[in-house]
Short mmCIF file of C-alpha atoms in Angstrom, two decimals:
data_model
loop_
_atom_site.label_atom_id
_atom_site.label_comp_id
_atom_site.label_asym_id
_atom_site.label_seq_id
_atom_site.Cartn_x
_atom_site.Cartn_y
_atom_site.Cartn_z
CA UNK A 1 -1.31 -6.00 -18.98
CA UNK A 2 -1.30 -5.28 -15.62
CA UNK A 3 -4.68 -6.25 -13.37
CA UNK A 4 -5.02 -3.01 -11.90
CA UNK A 5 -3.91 0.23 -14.34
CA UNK A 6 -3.56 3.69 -12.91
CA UNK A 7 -2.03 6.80 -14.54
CA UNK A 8 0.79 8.27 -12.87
CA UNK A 9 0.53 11.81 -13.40
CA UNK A 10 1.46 14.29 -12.18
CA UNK A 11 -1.71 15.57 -12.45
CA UNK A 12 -1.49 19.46 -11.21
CA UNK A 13 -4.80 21.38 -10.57
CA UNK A 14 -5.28 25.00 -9.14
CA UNK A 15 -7.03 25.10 -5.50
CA UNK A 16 -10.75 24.73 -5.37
CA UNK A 17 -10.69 22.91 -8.15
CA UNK A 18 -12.72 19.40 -8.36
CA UNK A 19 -10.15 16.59 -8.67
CA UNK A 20 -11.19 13.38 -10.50
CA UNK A 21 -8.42 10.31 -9.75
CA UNK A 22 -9.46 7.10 -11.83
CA UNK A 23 -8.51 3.16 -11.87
CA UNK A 24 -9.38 0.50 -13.99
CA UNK A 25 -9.21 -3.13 -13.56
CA UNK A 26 -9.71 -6.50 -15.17
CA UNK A 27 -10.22 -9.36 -12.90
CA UNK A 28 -14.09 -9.26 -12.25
CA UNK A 29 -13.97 -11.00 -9.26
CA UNK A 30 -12.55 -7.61 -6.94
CA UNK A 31 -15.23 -6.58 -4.49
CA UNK A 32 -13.43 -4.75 -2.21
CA UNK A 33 -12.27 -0.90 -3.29
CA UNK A 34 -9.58 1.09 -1.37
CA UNK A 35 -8.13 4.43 -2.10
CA UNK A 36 -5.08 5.29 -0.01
CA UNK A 37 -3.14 8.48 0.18
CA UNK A 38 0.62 8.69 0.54
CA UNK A 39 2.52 11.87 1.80
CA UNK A 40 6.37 11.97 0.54
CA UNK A 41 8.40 9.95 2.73
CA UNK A 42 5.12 7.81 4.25
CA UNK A 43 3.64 5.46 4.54
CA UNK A 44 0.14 4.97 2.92
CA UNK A 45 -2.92 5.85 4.59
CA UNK A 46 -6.85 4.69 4.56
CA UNK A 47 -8.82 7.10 2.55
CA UNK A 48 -12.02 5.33 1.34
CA UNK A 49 -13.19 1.95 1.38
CA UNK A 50 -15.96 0.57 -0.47
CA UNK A 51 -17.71 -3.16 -1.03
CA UNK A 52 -18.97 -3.72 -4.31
CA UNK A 53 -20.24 -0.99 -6.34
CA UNK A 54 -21.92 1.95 -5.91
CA UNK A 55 -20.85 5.32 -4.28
CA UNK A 56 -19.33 6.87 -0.89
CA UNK A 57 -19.22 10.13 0.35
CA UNK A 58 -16.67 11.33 3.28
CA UNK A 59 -16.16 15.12 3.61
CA UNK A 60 -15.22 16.53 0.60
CA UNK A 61 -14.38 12.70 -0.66
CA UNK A 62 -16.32 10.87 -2.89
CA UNK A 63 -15.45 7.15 -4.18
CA UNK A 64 -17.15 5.91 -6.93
CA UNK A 65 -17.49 2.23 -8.25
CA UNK A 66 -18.86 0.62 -11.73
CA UNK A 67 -18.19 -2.87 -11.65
CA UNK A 68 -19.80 -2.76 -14.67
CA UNK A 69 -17.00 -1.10 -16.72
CA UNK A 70 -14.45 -2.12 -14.43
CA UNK A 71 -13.84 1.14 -13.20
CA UNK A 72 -13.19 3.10 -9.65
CA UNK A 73 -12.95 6.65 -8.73
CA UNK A 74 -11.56 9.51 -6.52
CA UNK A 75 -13.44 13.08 -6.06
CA UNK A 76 -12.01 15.58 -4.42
CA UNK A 77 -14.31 18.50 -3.87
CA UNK A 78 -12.79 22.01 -3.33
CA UNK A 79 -9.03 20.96 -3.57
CA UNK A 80 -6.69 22.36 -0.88
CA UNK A 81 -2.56 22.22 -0.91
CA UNK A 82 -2.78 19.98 2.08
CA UNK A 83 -4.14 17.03 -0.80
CA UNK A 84 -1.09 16.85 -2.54
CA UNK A 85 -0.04 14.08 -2.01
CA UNK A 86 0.18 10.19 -4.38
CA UNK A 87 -3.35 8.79 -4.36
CA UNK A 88 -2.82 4.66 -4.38
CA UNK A 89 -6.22 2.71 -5.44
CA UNK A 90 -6.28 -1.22 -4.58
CA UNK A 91 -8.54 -3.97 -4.43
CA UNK A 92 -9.18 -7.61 -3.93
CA UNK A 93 -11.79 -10.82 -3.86
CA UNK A 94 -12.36 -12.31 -1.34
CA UNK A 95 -8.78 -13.78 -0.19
CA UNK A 96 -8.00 -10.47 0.83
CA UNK A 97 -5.11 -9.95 -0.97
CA UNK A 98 -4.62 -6.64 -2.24
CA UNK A 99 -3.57 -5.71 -5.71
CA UNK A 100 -2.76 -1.91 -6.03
CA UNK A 101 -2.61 0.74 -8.56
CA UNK A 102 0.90 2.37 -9.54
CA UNK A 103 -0.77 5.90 -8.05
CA UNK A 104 -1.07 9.20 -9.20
CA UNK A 105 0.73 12.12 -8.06
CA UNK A 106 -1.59 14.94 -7.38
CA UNK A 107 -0.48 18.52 -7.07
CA UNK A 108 -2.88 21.25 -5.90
CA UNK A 109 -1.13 24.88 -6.92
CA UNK A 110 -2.35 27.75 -4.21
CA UNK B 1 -2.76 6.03 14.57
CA UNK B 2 -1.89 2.12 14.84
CA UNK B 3 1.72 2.43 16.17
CA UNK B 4 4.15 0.53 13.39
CA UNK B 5 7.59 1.58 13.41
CA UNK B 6 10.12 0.42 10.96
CA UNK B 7 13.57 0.22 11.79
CA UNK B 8 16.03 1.20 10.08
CA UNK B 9 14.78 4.29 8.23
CA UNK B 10 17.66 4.54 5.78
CA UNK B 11 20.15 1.45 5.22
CA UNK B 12 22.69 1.27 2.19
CA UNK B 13 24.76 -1.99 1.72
CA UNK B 14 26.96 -3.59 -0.51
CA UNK B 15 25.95 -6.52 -3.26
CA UNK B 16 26.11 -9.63 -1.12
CA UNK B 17 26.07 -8.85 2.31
CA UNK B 18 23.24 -9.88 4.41
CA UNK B 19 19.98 -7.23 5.28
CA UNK B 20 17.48 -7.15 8.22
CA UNK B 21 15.08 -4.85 8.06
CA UNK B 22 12.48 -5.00 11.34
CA UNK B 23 9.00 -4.21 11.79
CA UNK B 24 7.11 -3.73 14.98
CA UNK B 25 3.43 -2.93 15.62
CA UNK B 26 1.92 -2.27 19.36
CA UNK B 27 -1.99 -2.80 18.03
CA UNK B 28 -1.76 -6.69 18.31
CA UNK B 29 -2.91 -7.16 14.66
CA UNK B 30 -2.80 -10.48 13.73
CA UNK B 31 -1.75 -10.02 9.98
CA UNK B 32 1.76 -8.19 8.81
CA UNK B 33 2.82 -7.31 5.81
CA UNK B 34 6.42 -6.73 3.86
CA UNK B 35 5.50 -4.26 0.47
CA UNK B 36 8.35 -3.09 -1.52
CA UNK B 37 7.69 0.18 -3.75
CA UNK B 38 8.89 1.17 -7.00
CA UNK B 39 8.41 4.19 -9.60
CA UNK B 40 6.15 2.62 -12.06
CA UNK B 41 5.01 -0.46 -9.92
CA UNK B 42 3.57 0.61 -7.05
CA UNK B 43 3.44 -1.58 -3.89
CA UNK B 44 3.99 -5.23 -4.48
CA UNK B 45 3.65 -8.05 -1.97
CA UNK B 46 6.92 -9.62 -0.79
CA UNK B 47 6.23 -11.92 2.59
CA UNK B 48 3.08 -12.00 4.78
CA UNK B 49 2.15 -13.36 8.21
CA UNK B 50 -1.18 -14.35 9.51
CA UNK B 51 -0.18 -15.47 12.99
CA UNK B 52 2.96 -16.13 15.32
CA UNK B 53 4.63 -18.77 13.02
CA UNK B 54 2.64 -18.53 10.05
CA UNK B 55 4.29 -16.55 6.65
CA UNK B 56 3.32 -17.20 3.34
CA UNK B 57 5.30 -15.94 -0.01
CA UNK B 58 3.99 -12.83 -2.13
CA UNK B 59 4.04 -12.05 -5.37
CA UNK B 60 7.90 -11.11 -5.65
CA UNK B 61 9.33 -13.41 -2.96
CA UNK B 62 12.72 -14.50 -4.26
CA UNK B 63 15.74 -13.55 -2.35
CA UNK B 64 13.88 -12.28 0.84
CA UNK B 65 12.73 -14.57 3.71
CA UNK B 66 10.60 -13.29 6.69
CA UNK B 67 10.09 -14.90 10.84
CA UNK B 68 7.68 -13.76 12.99
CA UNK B 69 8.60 -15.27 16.60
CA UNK B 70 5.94 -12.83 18.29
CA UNK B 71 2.72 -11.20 17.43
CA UNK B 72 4.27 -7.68 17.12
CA UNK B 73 7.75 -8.30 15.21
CA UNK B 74 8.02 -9.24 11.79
CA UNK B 75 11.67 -9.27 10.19
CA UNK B 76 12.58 -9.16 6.57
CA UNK B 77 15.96 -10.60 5.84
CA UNK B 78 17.64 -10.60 2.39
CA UNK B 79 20.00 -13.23 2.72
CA UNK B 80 22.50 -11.65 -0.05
CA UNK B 81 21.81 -8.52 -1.35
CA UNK B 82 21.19 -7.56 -4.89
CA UNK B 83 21.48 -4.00 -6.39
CA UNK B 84 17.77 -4.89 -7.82
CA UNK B 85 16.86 -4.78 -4.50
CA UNK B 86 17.23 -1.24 -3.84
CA UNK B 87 13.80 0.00 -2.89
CA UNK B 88 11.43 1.52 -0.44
CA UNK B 89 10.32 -1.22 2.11
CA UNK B 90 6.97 -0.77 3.94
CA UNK B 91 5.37 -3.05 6.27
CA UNK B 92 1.65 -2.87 7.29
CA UNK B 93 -0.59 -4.74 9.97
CA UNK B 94 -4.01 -5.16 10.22
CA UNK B 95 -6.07 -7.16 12.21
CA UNK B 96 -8.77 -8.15 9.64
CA UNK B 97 -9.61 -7.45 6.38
CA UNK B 98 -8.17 -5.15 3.98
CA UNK B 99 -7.70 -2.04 6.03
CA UNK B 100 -3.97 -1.92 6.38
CA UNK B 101 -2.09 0.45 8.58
CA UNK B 102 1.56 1.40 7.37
CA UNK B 103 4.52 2.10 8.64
CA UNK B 104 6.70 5.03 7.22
CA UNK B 105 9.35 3.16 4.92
CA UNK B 106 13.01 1.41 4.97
CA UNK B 107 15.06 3.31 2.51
CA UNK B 108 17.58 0.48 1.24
CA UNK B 109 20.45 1.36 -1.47
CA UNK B 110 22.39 -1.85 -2.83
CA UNK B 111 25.44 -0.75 -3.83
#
């Protein structure tokens, strides 16, 4: 079993639409939450960061943490085309070391 | 943006031969990364640095070494290439923490 499990997709929504990406995770010790976004043929980028649990809002982004049940993630709030893109989660204790989802591929149809 | 280019863009080889793939950031982070990505796997840690000198193996480390002689280069080499090396190669940089920036990929084909 993997430590960090994320479902691939595609996962195709019409635009508007409310987007929910998820993770889940076993090692109890992660702290630190990361969503990154990946355009075809880049690099990923910084999309959220969050310590520990609890929520964070940035534009139309929401991240979402429950330690609790092991479990981070994404909303996107009124989709556009331009969010297409493979949405990446990762996380880590304190060493810093990342350990990242496979990501899912997100397509918004106009 | 933090400025990391990767060089080349798009390499393909033949099983054996020797592969150098180059990374260079201009934001004087002090850690660097070498990710390679796969359908199904996602990004998995080859080689990191955490100062001129200083590398330490990742999670899939055999058959790639790494130097970092200054703060903004850091070289992956694959001393003989393997067609189960054939990947997307990113490198990253960050100066603390776990906010990494990325570069925009090696395309390598083993052949």
């Amino acid at each position: 079993q993997k430590e960090v499990e994320q479902d691939p997709g595609p996962l195709s929504v019409p635009e508007g639409a409310i987007v929910s990406l998820n993770c889940t995770y076993s090692n109890s010790a992660f702290q630190y939450f990361m969503w990154y976004r990946q355009y075809s043929r880049k690099g990923p980028e910084l999309l959220m960061y969050t310590y520990s649990s609890g929520n964070k809002e940035d534009g139309r982004f929401t991240a979402q943490v429950d330690k609790s049940s092991k479990y981070i993630s994404l909303f996107i709030r009124d989709s556009q085309p331009s969010d297409s893109a493979t949405y990446l989660c990762a996380m880590s204790d304190s060493n810093y070391q990342l350990i990242w989802g496979a990501g899912t591929k997100l397509i918004i149809k106009p | 943006d933090a400025g990391i280019t990767q060089s080349p863009r798009h390499k393909v080889t033949e099983t054996g031969t020797p592969v150098t793939l180059r990374c260079h950031q201009t934001e004087n982070h002090r850690y660097m990364y070498w990710y390679r990505q796969d359908p199904g796997h996602g990004l998995r840690l080859i080689h990191y640095s955490y100062g001129v000198k200083d590398t330490d193996k990742g999670e899939v480390s055999d058959g790639y070494s790494v130097s970092r002689s200054k703060t903004e280069d850091f070289l992956l080499t694959l001393e003989s290439a393997t067609s189960s090396q054939t990947s997307v190669y990113f490198c990253a940089s960050t100066q603390e923490g776990e906010k990494l920036f990325f570069g925009s990929g090696t395309q390598l084909s083993v052949l």
